[in-house]
Short mmCIF file of C-alpha atoms in Angstrom, two decimals:
data_model
loop_
_atom_site.label_atom_id
_atom_site.label_comp_id
_atom_site.label_asym_id
_atom_site.label_seq_id
_atom_site.Cartn_x
_atom_site.Cartn_y
_atom_site.Cartn_z
CA MET X 773 -16.94 -4.21 2.72
CA ALA X 774 -14.22 -5.73 0.58
CA LEU X 775 -11.37 -7.87 1.84
CA ARG X 776 -7.97 -6.41 1.08
CA PHE X 777 -4.77 -8.47 1.11
CA PRO X 778 -1.67 -6.54 0.02
CA GLN X 779 0.96 -8.48 -1.85
CA LEU X 780 2.89 -10.97 0.24
CA LEU X 781 6.55 -10.17 -0.09
CA LYS X 782 8.78 -13.02 -1.11
CA VAL X 783 9.88 -15.03 1.88
CA ALA X 784 13.36 -16.52 2.00
CA GLU X 785 13.30 -19.73 -0.01
CA GLU X 786 16.08 -21.51 1.77
CA GLN X 787 16.13 -22.28 5.44
CA GLN X 788 19.38 -22.88 7.25
CA ASN X 789 19.73 -26.42 8.51
CA SER X 790 21.94 -25.64 11.47
CA LYS X 791 20.54 -24.51 14.79
CA TYR X 792 20.66 -20.85 15.71
CA SER X 793 21.68 -19.50 19.10
CA SER X 794 19.52 -16.80 20.65
CA GLY X 795 20.94 -15.50 23.88
CA GLY X 796 22.78 -18.79 24.37
CA LYS X 797 19.65 -20.85 23.67
CA MET X 798 19.73 -23.14 20.65
CA ILE X 799 16.70 -22.59 18.40
CA PRO X 800 15.94 -25.57 16.11
CA THR X 801 14.30 -25.37 12.72
CA PRO X 802 10.58 -26.31 12.57
CA GLU X 803 11.57 -29.58 10.91
CA GLU X 804 13.84 -30.41 13.83
CA ALA X 805 11.28 -29.39 16.43
CA ALA X 806 8.63 -31.52 14.76
CA THR X 807 10.78 -34.63 15.23
CA PHE X 808 10.86 -34.57 19.03
CA GLN X 809 8.37 -32.05 20.40
CA PRO X 810 5.12 -33.91 19.51
CA GLN X 811 6.16 -37.00 21.46
CA VAL X 812 6.74 -35.01 24.64
CA VAL X 813 3.43 -33.19 24.21
CA ALA X 814 1.61 -36.49 23.66
CA GLU X 815 3.16 -38.03 26.75
CA GLY X 816 2.45 -35.25 29.21
CA GLY X 817 1.14 -32.14 27.52
CA TRP X 818 2.75 -28.73 27.34
CA GLU X 819 3.44 -28.76 31.07
CA LYS X 820 5.77 -31.71 30.59
CA CYS X 821 7.57 -29.84 27.82
CA TRP X 822 8.44 -27.11 30.29
CA GLU X 823 9.36 -29.61 32.99
CA ASP X 824 11.70 -31.46 30.62
CA GLY X 825 13.09 -28.31 29.04
CA VAL X 826 11.71 -29.23 25.61
CA THR X 827 10.82 -25.67 24.66
CA PRO X 828 12.19 -25.02 21.15
CA TRP X 829 9.67 -22.21 20.66
CA ASP X 830 11.21 -20.16 23.48
CA GLN X 831 13.91 -17.84 22.14
CA GLY X 832 14.91 -16.74 25.64
CA ARG X 833 14.23 -13.11 24.70
CA ALA X 834 11.58 -10.92 23.12
CA THR X 835 10.65 -11.64 19.51
CA PRO X 836 12.81 -9.45 17.20
CA LEU X 837 9.73 -8.28 15.30
CA ILE X 838 8.19 -6.93 18.51
CA LEU X 839 11.39 -5.05 19.30
CA HIS X 840 11.38 -3.64 15.77
CA LEU X 841 7.78 -2.46 16.08
CA LEU X 842 8.53 -0.92 19.45
CA ASP X 843 11.62 0.88 18.16
CA SER X 844 9.65 2.27 15.23
CA SER X 845 6.66 3.20 17.42
CA SER X 846 4.49 1.04 15.15
CA LEU X 847 2.92 -1.12 17.84
CA PRO X 848 -0.59 -0.05 18.88
CA LEU X 849 -1.18 1.05 22.46
CA GLY X 850 -3.94 -0.07 24.79
CA ARG X 851 -4.87 -3.29 26.53
CA THR X 852 -2.88 -6.14 24.96
CA LEU X 853 -3.05 -9.94 25.06
CA VAL X 854 -0.37 -12.53 24.31
CA PRO X 855 -2.01 -16.00 24.26
CA GLY X 856 0.39 -18.87 24.83
CA CYS X 857 2.89 -16.38 26.24
CA GLY X 858 5.39 -18.99 27.44
CA GLY X 859 8.37 -17.36 29.10
CA GLY X 860 6.70 -13.97 28.90
CA HIS X 861 9.48 -12.19 27.03
CA ASP X 862 7.13 -10.43 24.60
CA VAL X 863 4.72 -9.54 27.39
CA VAL X 864 7.39 -7.67 29.32
CA ALA X 865 8.90 -6.04 26.24
CA MET X 866 5.57 -4.52 25.21
CA ALA X 867 4.36 -3.42 28.63
CA ASN X 868 4.40 0.28 29.47
CA PRO X 869 2.10 2.90 31.05
CA GLU X 870 0.10 3.15 27.83
CA ARG X 871 -0.01 -0.56 27.05
CA PHE X 872 -1.05 -3.01 29.78
CA VAL X 873 -0.20 -6.54 28.66
CA VAL X 874 -1.75 -9.83 29.78
CA GLY X 875 0.24 -13.00 29.18
CA LEU X 876 -1.94 -16.11 29.04
CA ASP X 877 -0.76 -19.71 29.28
CA ILE X 878 -2.04 -23.08 30.51
CA SER X 879 1.32 -24.13 31.94
CA GLU X 880 1.67 -23.36 35.63
CA LYS X 881 5.38 -24.08 35.49
CA THR X 882 6.14 -21.63 32.70
CA LEU X 883 4.10 -18.88 34.32
CA LYS X 884 5.91 -19.43 37.60
CA LYS X 885 9.22 -19.16 35.75
CA ALA X 886 8.08 -16.02 33.95
CA SER X 887 6.99 -14.43 37.21
CA GLU X 888 10.29 -15.29 38.86
CA THR X 889 12.25 -13.90 35.93
CA TYR X 890 10.31 -10.69 35.45
CA GLY X 891 8.51 -10.10 38.73
CA SER X 892 10.96 -7.36 39.69
CA ALA X 893 11.13 -5.73 36.25
CA PRO X 894 10.84 -1.92 36.29
CA ASN X 895 7.59 -2.13 34.32
CA ALA X 896 6.10 -5.00 36.36
CA LYS X 897 2.93 -3.07 37.22
CA TYR X 898 2.07 -2.84 33.53
CA PHE X 899 1.77 -6.57 32.85
CA ALA X 900 0.23 -9.69 34.37
CA PHE X 901 0.53 -13.42 33.83
CA MET X 902 -2.61 -15.56 34.02
CA LYS X 903 -3.10 -19.33 33.96
CA GLU X 904 -6.14 -19.75 31.73
CA ASP X 905 -7.35 -21.77 28.76
CA PHE X 906 -7.57 -19.33 25.86
CA PHE X 907 -10.39 -21.32 24.28
CA THR X 908 -12.73 -21.02 27.27
CA TRP X 909 -11.48 -17.91 29.10
CA ARG X 910 -13.37 -14.67 28.57
CA PRO X 911 -11.99 -11.49 30.16
CA ASP X 912 -14.04 -8.81 31.88
CA GLU X 913 -12.52 -6.25 29.53
CA LEU X 914 -11.75 -6.74 25.83
CA PHE X 915 -8.36 -6.10 24.23
CA ASP X 916 -7.13 -3.44 21.83
CA LEU X 917 -4.31 -5.63 20.53
CA ILE X 918 -3.51 -9.34 20.40
CA PHE X 919 -0.13 -10.75 19.39
CA ASP X 920 0.13 -14.38 18.27
CA TYR X 921 3.43 -15.98 17.31
CA VAL X 922 3.90 -19.68 18.03
CA PHE X 923 0.37 -20.29 19.32
CA PHE X 924 -1.55 -20.80 16.08
CA CYS X 925 1.05 -23.26 14.79
CA ALA X 926 1.11 -25.17 18.09
CA ILE X 927 -2.54 -26.19 18.13
CA GLU X 928 -4.04 -29.02 16.13
CA PRO X 929 -5.23 -27.69 12.74
CA GLU X 930 -8.82 -28.71 13.50
CA MET X 931 -8.76 -26.29 16.46
CA ARG X 932 -8.09 -23.27 14.26
CA PRO X 933 -11.76 -22.25 13.92
CA ALA X 934 -11.98 -22.21 17.73
CA TRP X 935 -8.79 -20.12 17.80
CA ALA X 936 -10.40 -17.56 15.49
CA LYS X 937 -13.64 -17.54 17.47
CA SER X 938 -11.76 -16.83 20.69
CA MET X 939 -9.78 -14.06 19.00
CA TYR X 940 -13.05 -12.54 17.83
CA GLU X 941 -14.61 -12.71 21.27
CA VAL X 942 -11.77 -11.17 23.28
CA LEU X 943 -10.74 -8.44 20.81
CA LYS X 944 -12.48 -5.07 20.68
CA PRO X 945 -14.48 -4.42 17.49
CA GLU X 946 -11.86 -1.91 16.34
CA GLY X 947 -8.92 -3.88 17.74
CA GLU X 948 -5.93 -5.35 15.91
CA LEU X 949 -4.58 -8.88 15.76
CA ILE X 950 -0.91 -9.21 14.81
CA THR X 951 0.01 -12.75 13.82
CA LEU X 952 3.57 -13.74 13.05
CA MET X 953 2.92 -16.57 10.61
CA TYR X 954 5.30 -19.48 11.16
CA PRO X 955 6.33 -21.93 9.78
CA LEU X 956 4.93 -20.37 6.64
CA ILE X 957 4.48 -22.51 3.54
CA ILE X 958 4.43 -20.64 0.23
CA PHE X 959 4.28 -21.69 -3.40
CA HIS X 960 6.85 -20.33 -5.81
CA LEU X 961 6.44 -21.15 -9.52
CA LEU X 962 6.14 -24.95 -9.67
CA PHE X 963 7.85 -25.66 -6.39
CA ARG X 964 6.33 -25.86 -2.96
CA ILE X 965 8.87 -24.43 -0.55
CA THR X 966 8.62 -26.84 2.34
CA ASP X 967 9.97 -30.05 3.70
CA HIS X 968 7.99 -29.70 6.90
CA VAL X 969 5.64 -32.54 7.84
CA GLY X 970 3.58 -32.92 10.99
CA GLY X 971 3.87 -30.86 14.13
CA ALA X 972 3.79 -29.17 16.43
CA PRO X 973 4.74 -26.73 15.01
CA TYR X 974 2.21 -27.35 12.25
CA LYS X 975 2.87 -25.73 8.89
CA VAL X 976 0.67 -22.77 8.05
CA TYR X 977 -0.51 -20.97 4.94
CA VAL X 978 -1.82 -17.44 4.56
CA SER X 979 -5.03 -19.08 3.39
CA ALA X 980 -5.27 -20.98 6.68
CA TYR X 981 -5.61 -17.67 8.50
CA GLU X 982 -8.03 -16.31 5.89
CA ALA X 983 -10.23 -19.39 6.15
CA VAL X 984 -10.96 -18.93 9.85
CA LEU X 985 -10.71 -15.15 10.29
CA VAL X 986 -12.48 -13.73 7.25
CA PRO X 987 -15.90 -15.30 8.02
CA LEU X 988 -15.82 -13.54 11.39
CA GLY X 989 -15.25 -10.13 9.83
CA PHE X 990 -11.50 -9.71 10.11
CA LYS X 991 -9.80 -7.64 7.42
CA ALA X 992 -6.14 -7.98 6.49
CA VAL X 993 -4.50 -4.58 6.85
CA SER X 994 -1.05 -5.76 5.79
CA ILE X 995 0.91 -8.94 5.13
CA GLU X 996 4.67 -8.53 5.02
CA GLU X 997 7.82 -10.57 5.11
CA ASN X 998 9.35 -10.53 8.57
CA PRO X 999 12.62 -8.60 8.19
CA ASP X 1000 13.78 -9.69 11.64
CA SER X 1001 13.37 -13.44 11.28
CA ILE X 1002 16.05 -15.46 13.05
CA PRO X 1003 17.99 -17.77 10.69
CA THR X 1004 16.20 -21.01 11.62
CA ARG X 1005 12.81 -19.34 11.26
CA GLU X 1006 13.17 -17.66 7.91
CA ARG X 1007 9.80 -18.85 6.63
CA GLU X 1008 7.94 -16.09 8.45
CA ALA X 1009 5.66 -13.26 7.50
CA TRP X 1010 3.66 -11.01 9.75
CA GLU X 1011 0.08 -9.97 9.29
CA VAL X 1012 -2.09 -7.31 10.85
CA GLU X 1013 -5.77 -8.17 11.00
CA LYS X 1014 -8.30 -5.55 12.00
CA ASP X 1015 -11.56 -6.62 13.61
CA GLN X 1016 -14.19 -4.55 11.85
CA LEU X 1017 -16.99 -2.66 13.56
CA ILE X 1018 -19.89 -4.93 14.44
CA GLN X 1019 -22.29 -3.27 12.00
CA GLU X 1020 -19.89 -3.96 9.13
CA ARG X 1021 -19.47 -7.68 9.70
CA SER X 1022 -22.66 -8.72 7.96
CA ASP X 1023 -21.58 -6.92 4.78
CA LEU X 1024 -18.31 -8.80 4.24
CA THR X 1025 -17.66 -9.81 0.64
CA LEU X 1026 -14.70 -11.53 -0.94
#
């Protein structure tokens, strides 16, 4: 089985320096977030971030890419997981009779807020919020689809192999993992397009995903520039990874 990575479309080379408003919420650039978010996390963890309102990753609405995939009927159906779901906007947007969505987070405060916000939504019976640690939690039933946006970039880089292992263990053998890669670092000619140091969010490369997913048998179905990136998050691309059938995993070649 050969690994196939389609060409990565050119990502916008310049990122706007000014904040962007999404539904009245100011969304900082990754550089800006990396200057204040790590200190809050270090002092009291992600729960303190929610308590103090330091949540630059929360757009206050569903991710534009998810809305685009829904509008174009391109999002797979079936049992779906959103690890690190935060405010739950993507969870609710995706949920329908043919796609039950589980939103996972370790923050009790954010899940309480999500439940209060969306508990009376018309599609409430098609989603659930759960307080669990993604790295140790194992569901009774595996998932057809997993969507990861600002989860991979929020964890320490040394935890990425554990991230991949958990993805492997909760996704069905024929399931799909959609990762919105952010903040994406790419190389163009002689210039490295980044001024982002530290984290969270930690900078990511396509190769960072390859390094932890390929050994487990994941195959890149597509890697594309995100056409719906908000201005302060222009360094994004989205990738679909397919978890191959178990009998194929031992035959993976690069």
